[in-house]
Structures are given as C-alpha cells and as structure tokens.
C-alpha cells in the first residue's frame, strides 16, 4: 500500500475513533438533562482517558501524527466527560479518589519511562507493550457483561452505534499497525474486533425492544 493508501487508512482511524469517542456524548446529554449521573458508569470514562493519554505519549515518542491527533481528541472528550460526571455526581469523594489514584499511576509511569529508561528505543518498546496490554484489558473487560446478556437473553444494555464504531475503529487500527509493522498497534485491536463480532451476534440472536430505553454499555 502506497502513501495515498496510508493516508486513507489514517483518515479511517481518525474518523472511526472519533465516532467511538463521540458515543459518550449521549451520556453527556443525559447528565445535563437529568442533572444526575444515574445509570451512567464512571470507570469507562476514566480508563479510556488513561488509555488515550498512554497512546498519546507513544505517538509523540514514535512521531506518529495519526496517533497524536486521535488520542489528543480522545483525551479532551474523556476529560470533559469526567469533569461533567464529577459536577453532577452525588459521590464526589469516590470519583475524586478514583481519579487521583489513576493519576498517581500515570505519574509513576511517566517517572519510570522518562527517568529509568533513558534509551529511546527501549522506552518505545516498553511503552508500546504497556499501551497494548492496557488496551487489550479494556476490550476484554466487558466479557462478563456479555455473559449476563446471554443469560438474560436481552441486549437492552448494549449500544449498537458503539458496537459499530468499535468494530470499524479496531479493524482500521489493526490494518494500520500491520501496514506500519507495529505489533503494539495491530495486536491489541484484534480483541476489539472479536468482542464487536460477539456483540453483533448477540444483537442478531436477541434483538432489542426498540420501545424500551437503554443505557450504553461502555467499551
């Protein structure tokens, strides 16, 4: 694939990733409409923010502007979701403690990679491995919820738009990583494709009742 193909694939990664991040806007709208965070999970916002920050660091270290742009927008949106959640939450102490805990992990990681790993190539490898493992964990974490859906025979808690954008974004990043011969980009997005296919099967097997409202299950 030539430079034009790479640019098209970079554009696909950007478009579909932004679509995936943008699904949180429905939760944002709900928080403003209800003036509460009822039925909205906080942890997915926080973990996605940490994931974006990690990949943003990897992008800067690698000099990859596709990674930088996508994750800079992701960090901005997820941070916005976190701030709005904190504002409307009745359990601000719990939200603050979780946020500070993950910020402490980020600071420790920053200190480790920048102070204890002076060699840039080694730092890039270890940071890439960390980002990959974190992303794989995020994609596999909803499997317990998928098992509950099979038992309940209901997909009301699944978001079809999120499933579509996750599948397209994961497929785009997998191809992008293969094209760049970067296993740290390609491999962790394969579970995203797999879990999305499982969700598509669940939607086919247990069609949602469109007359009922549902809350999005975060990826």
PDB file of C-alpha atoms in Angstrom, residues 21-169:
ATOM      1  CA  UNK A  21     -15.321   8.507  21.442  1.00  0.00           C
ATOM      2  CA  UNK A  22     -18.384  10.523  20.436  1.00  0.00           C
ATOM      3  CA  UNK A  23     -20.810   7.861  21.648  1.00  0.00           C
ATOM      4  CA  UNK A  24     -20.180   9.259  25.131  1.00  0.00           C
ATOM      5  CA  UNK A  25     -21.991  12.422  24.069  1.00  0.00           C
ATOM      6  CA  UNK A  26     -25.303  10.636  24.690  1.00  0.00           C
ATOM      7  CA  UNK A  27     -24.252  10.135  28.319  1.00  0.00           C
ATOM      8  CA  UNK A  28     -23.185  13.779  28.459  1.00  0.00           C
ATOM      9  CA  UNK A  29     -26.597  14.859  27.183  1.00  0.00           C
ATOM     10  CA  UNK A  30     -28.321  12.627  29.727  1.00  0.00           C
ATOM     11  CA  UNK A  31     -26.291  14.076  32.611  1.00  0.00           C
ATOM     12  CA  UNK A  32     -27.254  17.614  31.654  1.00  0.00           C
ATOM     13  CA  UNK A  33     -30.895  16.636  31.083  1.00  0.00           C
ATOM     14  CA  UNK A  34     -31.318  14.800  34.391  1.00  0.00           C
ATOM     15  CA  UNK A  35     -28.783  16.826  36.416  1.00  0.00           C
ATOM     16  CA  UNK A  36     -27.515  13.483  37.734  1.00  0.00           C
ATOM     17  CA  UNK A  37     -25.258  10.544  36.841  1.00  0.00           C
ATOM     18  CA  UNK A  38     -27.854   7.854  37.436  1.00  0.00           C
ATOM     19  CA  UNK A  39     -27.278   4.688  35.338  1.00  0.00           C
ATOM     20  CA  UNK A  40     -24.008   6.087  33.952  1.00  0.00           C
ATOM     21  CA  UNK A  41     -20.724   4.333  34.705  1.00  0.00           C
ATOM     22  CA  UNK A  42     -17.718   6.453  35.633  1.00  0.00           C
ATOM     23  CA  UNK A  43     -14.893   3.927  35.296  1.00  0.00           C
ATOM     24  CA  UNK A  44     -15.094   3.595  31.471  1.00  0.00           C
ATOM     25  CA  UNK A  45     -14.535   7.363  31.120  1.00  0.00           C
ATOM     26  CA  UNK A  46     -11.526   7.207  33.423  1.00  0.00           C
ATOM     27  CA  UNK A  47      -9.883   4.130  31.922  1.00  0.00           C
ATOM     28  CA  UNK A  48     -10.419   5.390  28.369  1.00  0.00           C
ATOM     29  CA  UNK A  49      -8.820   8.703  29.340  1.00  0.00           C
ATOM     30  CA  UNK A  50      -5.776   6.894  30.759  1.00  0.00           C
ATOM     31  CA  UNK A  51      -5.631   4.723  27.631  1.00  0.00           C
ATOM     32  CA  UNK A  52      -5.714   7.801  25.380  1.00  0.00           C
ATOM     33  CA  UNK A  53      -3.015   9.532  27.433  1.00  0.00           C
ATOM     34  CA  UNK A  54      -0.802   6.454  27.184  1.00  0.00           C
ATOM     35  CA  UNK A  55      -1.212   6.170  23.414  1.00  0.00           C
ATOM     36  CA  UNK A  56      -0.684   9.923  23.098  1.00  0.00           C
ATOM     37  CA  UNK A  57       2.703   9.503  24.791  1.00  0.00           C
ATOM     38  CA  UNK A  58       3.508   6.592  22.489  1.00  0.00           C
ATOM     39  CA  UNK A  59       2.522   8.693  19.479  1.00  0.00           C
ATOM     40  CA  UNK A  60       4.792  11.573  20.491  1.00  0.00           C
ATOM     41  CA  UNK A  61       7.690   9.207  21.165  1.00  0.00           C
ATOM     42  CA  UNK A  62       7.155   7.453  17.834  1.00  0.00           C
ATOM     43  CA  UNK A  63       6.429  10.660  15.930  1.00  0.00           C
ATOM     44  CA  UNK A  64       3.109   9.303  14.621  1.00  0.00           C
ATOM     45  CA  UNK A  65       0.701  12.176  13.978  1.00  0.00           C
ATOM     46  CA  UNK A  66      -2.287   9.883  13.458  1.00  0.00           C
ATOM     47  CA  UNK A  67      -1.858   8.532  16.987  1.00  0.00           C
ATOM     48  CA  UNK A  68      -1.238  12.024  18.337  1.00  0.00           C
ATOM     49  CA  UNK A  69      -4.313  13.614  16.743  1.00  0.00           C
ATOM     50  CA  UNK A  70      -6.740  10.799  17.541  1.00  0.00           C
ATOM     51  CA  UNK A  71      -5.699  10.458  21.166  1.00  0.00           C
ATOM     52  CA  UNK A  72      -5.448  14.212  21.768  1.00  0.00           C
ATOM     53  CA  UNK A  73      -9.105  14.493  20.784  1.00  0.00           C
ATOM     54  CA  UNK A  74      -9.903  11.394  22.853  1.00  0.00           C
ATOM     55  CA  UNK A  75      -8.217  12.843  25.944  1.00  0.00           C
ATOM     56  CA  UNK A  76     -10.124  16.112  25.503  1.00  0.00           C
ATOM     57  CA  UNK A  77     -13.519  14.392  25.215  1.00  0.00           C
ATOM     58  CA  UNK A  78     -12.941  11.888  28.028  1.00  0.00           C
ATOM     59  CA  UNK A  79     -11.680  14.633  30.341  1.00  0.00           C
ATOM     60  CA  UNK A  80     -14.822  16.615  29.550  1.00  0.00           C
ATOM     61  CA  UNK A  81     -16.993  13.599  30.405  1.00  0.00           C
ATOM     62  CA  UNK A  82     -15.100  13.133  33.685  1.00  0.00           C
ATOM     63  CA  UNK A  83     -15.490  16.775  34.703  1.00  0.00           C
ATOM     64  CA  UNK A  84     -19.213  16.792  33.943  1.00  0.00           C
ATOM     65  CA  UNK A  85     -19.662  13.485  35.781  1.00  0.00           C
ATOM     66  CA  UNK A  86     -17.845  14.895  38.801  1.00  0.00           C
ATOM     67  CA  UNK A  87     -20.006  18.033  38.735  1.00  0.00           C
ATOM     68  CA  UNK A  88     -23.300  16.119  38.761  1.00  0.00           C
ATOM     69  CA  UNK A  89     -22.185  13.207  40.955  1.00  0.00           C
ATOM     70  CA  UNK A  90     -23.503  12.957  44.500  1.00  0.00           C
ATOM     71  CA  UNK A  91     -20.454  10.855  45.445  1.00  0.00           C
ATOM     72  CA  UNK A  92     -17.721  13.332  44.604  1.00  0.00           C
ATOM     73  CA  UNK A  93     -15.262  11.882  47.126  1.00  0.00           C
ATOM     74  CA  UNK A  94     -15.365   8.446  45.464  1.00  0.00           C
ATOM     75  CA  UNK A  95     -14.985   9.948  41.986  1.00  0.00           C
ATOM     76  CA  UNK A  96     -12.082  12.112  43.148  1.00  0.00           C
ATOM     77  CA  UNK A  97     -10.286   9.204  44.826  1.00  0.00           C
ATOM     78  CA  UNK A  98     -10.551   7.032  41.711  1.00  0.00           C
ATOM     79  CA  UNK A  99      -9.294   9.879  39.530  1.00  0.00           C
ATOM     80  CA  UNK A 100      -6.390  10.684  41.844  1.00  0.00           C
ATOM     81  CA  UNK A 101      -5.481   7.003  42.036  1.00  0.00           C
ATOM     82  CA  UNK A 102      -5.136   6.655  38.286  1.00  0.00           C
ATOM     83  CA  UNK A 103      -3.327   9.985  38.038  1.00  0.00           C
ATOM     84  CA  UNK A 104      -0.811   8.646  40.558  1.00  0.00           C
ATOM     85  CA  UNK A 105      -0.325   5.562  38.364  1.00  0.00           C
ATOM     86  CA  UNK A 106       0.248   7.835  35.361  1.00  0.00           C
ATOM     87  CA  UNK A 107       2.824   9.893  37.246  1.00  0.00           C
ATOM     88  CA  UNK A 108       4.647   6.734  38.328  1.00  0.00           C
ATOM     89  CA  UNK A 109       4.598   5.509  34.746  1.00  0.00           C
ATOM     90  CA  UNK A 110       5.899   8.837  33.484  1.00  0.00           C
ATOM     91  CA  UNK A 111       8.718   8.760  36.024  1.00  0.00           C
ATOM     92  CA  UNK A 112       9.623   5.191  35.116  1.00  0.00           C
ATOM     93  CA  UNK A 113       9.666   5.649  31.340  1.00  0.00           C
ATOM     94  CA  UNK A 114      11.418   9.019  31.342  1.00  0.00           C
ATOM     95  CA  UNK A 115      13.837   8.662  34.242  1.00  0.00           C
ATOM     96  CA  UNK A 116      14.656   4.970  34.463  1.00  0.00           C
ATOM     97  CA  UNK A 117      14.581   4.093  30.752  1.00  0.00           C
ATOM     98  CA  UNK A 118      16.945   6.560  29.062  1.00  0.00           C
ATOM     99  CA  UNK A 119      17.286   4.590  25.813  1.00  0.00           C
ATOM    100  CA  UNK A 120      14.548   5.842  23.469  1.00  0.00           C
ATOM    101  CA  UNK A 121      14.151   2.584  21.528  1.00  0.00           C
ATOM    102  CA  UNK A 122      13.789   0.566  24.746  1.00  0.00           C
ATOM    103  CA  UNK A 123      11.380   3.166  26.120  1.00  0.00           C
ATOM    104  CA  UNK A 124       9.277   2.962  22.941  1.00  0.00           C
ATOM    105  CA  UNK A 125       9.148  -0.838  23.188  1.00  0.00           C
ATOM    106  CA  UNK A 126       8.155  -0.893  26.858  1.00  0.00           C
ATOM    107  CA  UNK A 127       5.619   1.907  26.482  1.00  0.00           C
ATOM    108  CA  UNK A 128       4.129   0.148  23.464  1.00  0.00           C
ATOM    109  CA  UNK A 129       3.834  -3.057  25.478  1.00  0.00           C
ATOM    110  CA  UNK A 130       2.113  -1.200  28.333  1.00  0.00           C
ATOM    111  CA  UNK A 131      -0.336   0.500  25.939  1.00  0.00           C
ATOM    112  CA  UNK A 132      -1.090  -2.823  24.248  1.00  0.00           C
ATOM    113  CA  UNK A 133      -1.798  -4.668  27.489  1.00  0.00           C
ATOM    114  CA  UNK A 134      -3.967  -1.820  28.790  1.00  0.00           C
ATOM    115  CA  UNK A 135      -5.992  -1.710  25.546  1.00  0.00           C
ATOM    116  CA  UNK A 136      -6.465  -5.486  25.492  1.00  0.00           C
ATOM    117  CA  UNK A 137      -7.684  -5.370  29.101  1.00  0.00           C
ATOM    118  CA  UNK A 138     -10.195  -2.652  28.194  1.00  0.00           C
ATOM    119  CA  UNK A 139     -11.568  -4.628  25.255  1.00  0.00           C
ATOM    120  CA  UNK A 140     -11.871  -7.865  27.243  1.00  0.00           C
ATOM    121  CA  UNK A 141     -13.334  -6.323  30.409  1.00  0.00           C
ATOM    122  CA  UNK A 142     -16.983  -6.300  29.148  1.00  0.00           C
ATOM    123  CA  UNK A 143     -16.978 -10.084  28.580  1.00  0.00           C
ATOM    124  CA  UNK A 144     -18.621 -10.652  31.963  1.00  0.00           C
ATOM    125  CA  UNK A 145     -21.431  -8.293  30.898  1.00  0.00           C
ATOM    126  CA  UNK A 146     -21.793 -10.172  27.606  1.00  0.00           C
ATOM    127  CA  UNK A 147     -22.223 -13.406  29.562  1.00  0.00           C
ATOM    128  CA  UNK A 148     -25.026 -11.748  31.565  1.00  0.00           C
ATOM    129  CA  UNK A 149     -26.704 -10.743  28.295  1.00  0.00           C
ATOM    130  CA  UNK A 150     -26.698 -14.356  27.124  1.00  0.00           C
ATOM    131  CA  UNK A 151     -28.259 -15.461  30.416  1.00  0.00           C
ATOM    132  CA  UNK A 152     -30.883 -12.694  30.379  1.00  0.00           C
ATOM    133  CA  UNK A 153     -31.482 -13.043  26.607  1.00  0.00           C
ATOM    134  CA  UNK A 154     -31.684  -9.241  26.342  1.00  0.00           C
ATOM    135  CA  UNK A 155     -29.430  -6.699  24.578  1.00  0.00           C
ATOM    136  CA  UNK A 156     -31.130  -3.633  26.045  1.00  0.00           C
ATOM    137  CA  UNK A 157     -27.909  -2.603  27.802  1.00  0.00           C
ATOM    138  CA  UNK A 158     -25.840  -2.727  24.603  1.00  0.00           C
ATOM    139  CA  UNK A 159     -25.281   0.251  22.310  1.00  0.00           C
ATOM    140  CA  UNK A 160     -25.432  -0.693  18.628  1.00  0.00           C
ATOM    141  CA  UNK A 161     -23.733   2.546  17.414  1.00  0.00           C
ATOM    142  CA  UNK A 162     -20.882   1.943  19.879  1.00  0.00           C
ATOM    143  CA  UNK A 163     -20.538  -1.636  18.649  1.00  0.00           C
ATOM    144  CA  UNK A 164     -20.334  -0.500  15.020  1.00  0.00           C
ATOM    145  CA  UNK A 165     -17.789   2.261  15.668  1.00  0.00           C
ATOM    146  CA  UNK A 166     -15.692  -0.007  17.896  1.00  0.00           C
ATOM    147  CA  UNK A 167     -15.576  -2.660  15.171  1.00  0.00           C
ATOM    148  CA  UNK A 168     -14.634  -0.164  12.445  1.00  0.00           C
ATOM    149  CA  UNK A 169     -12.045   1.615  14.626  1.00  0.00           C
TER     150      UNK A 169
END
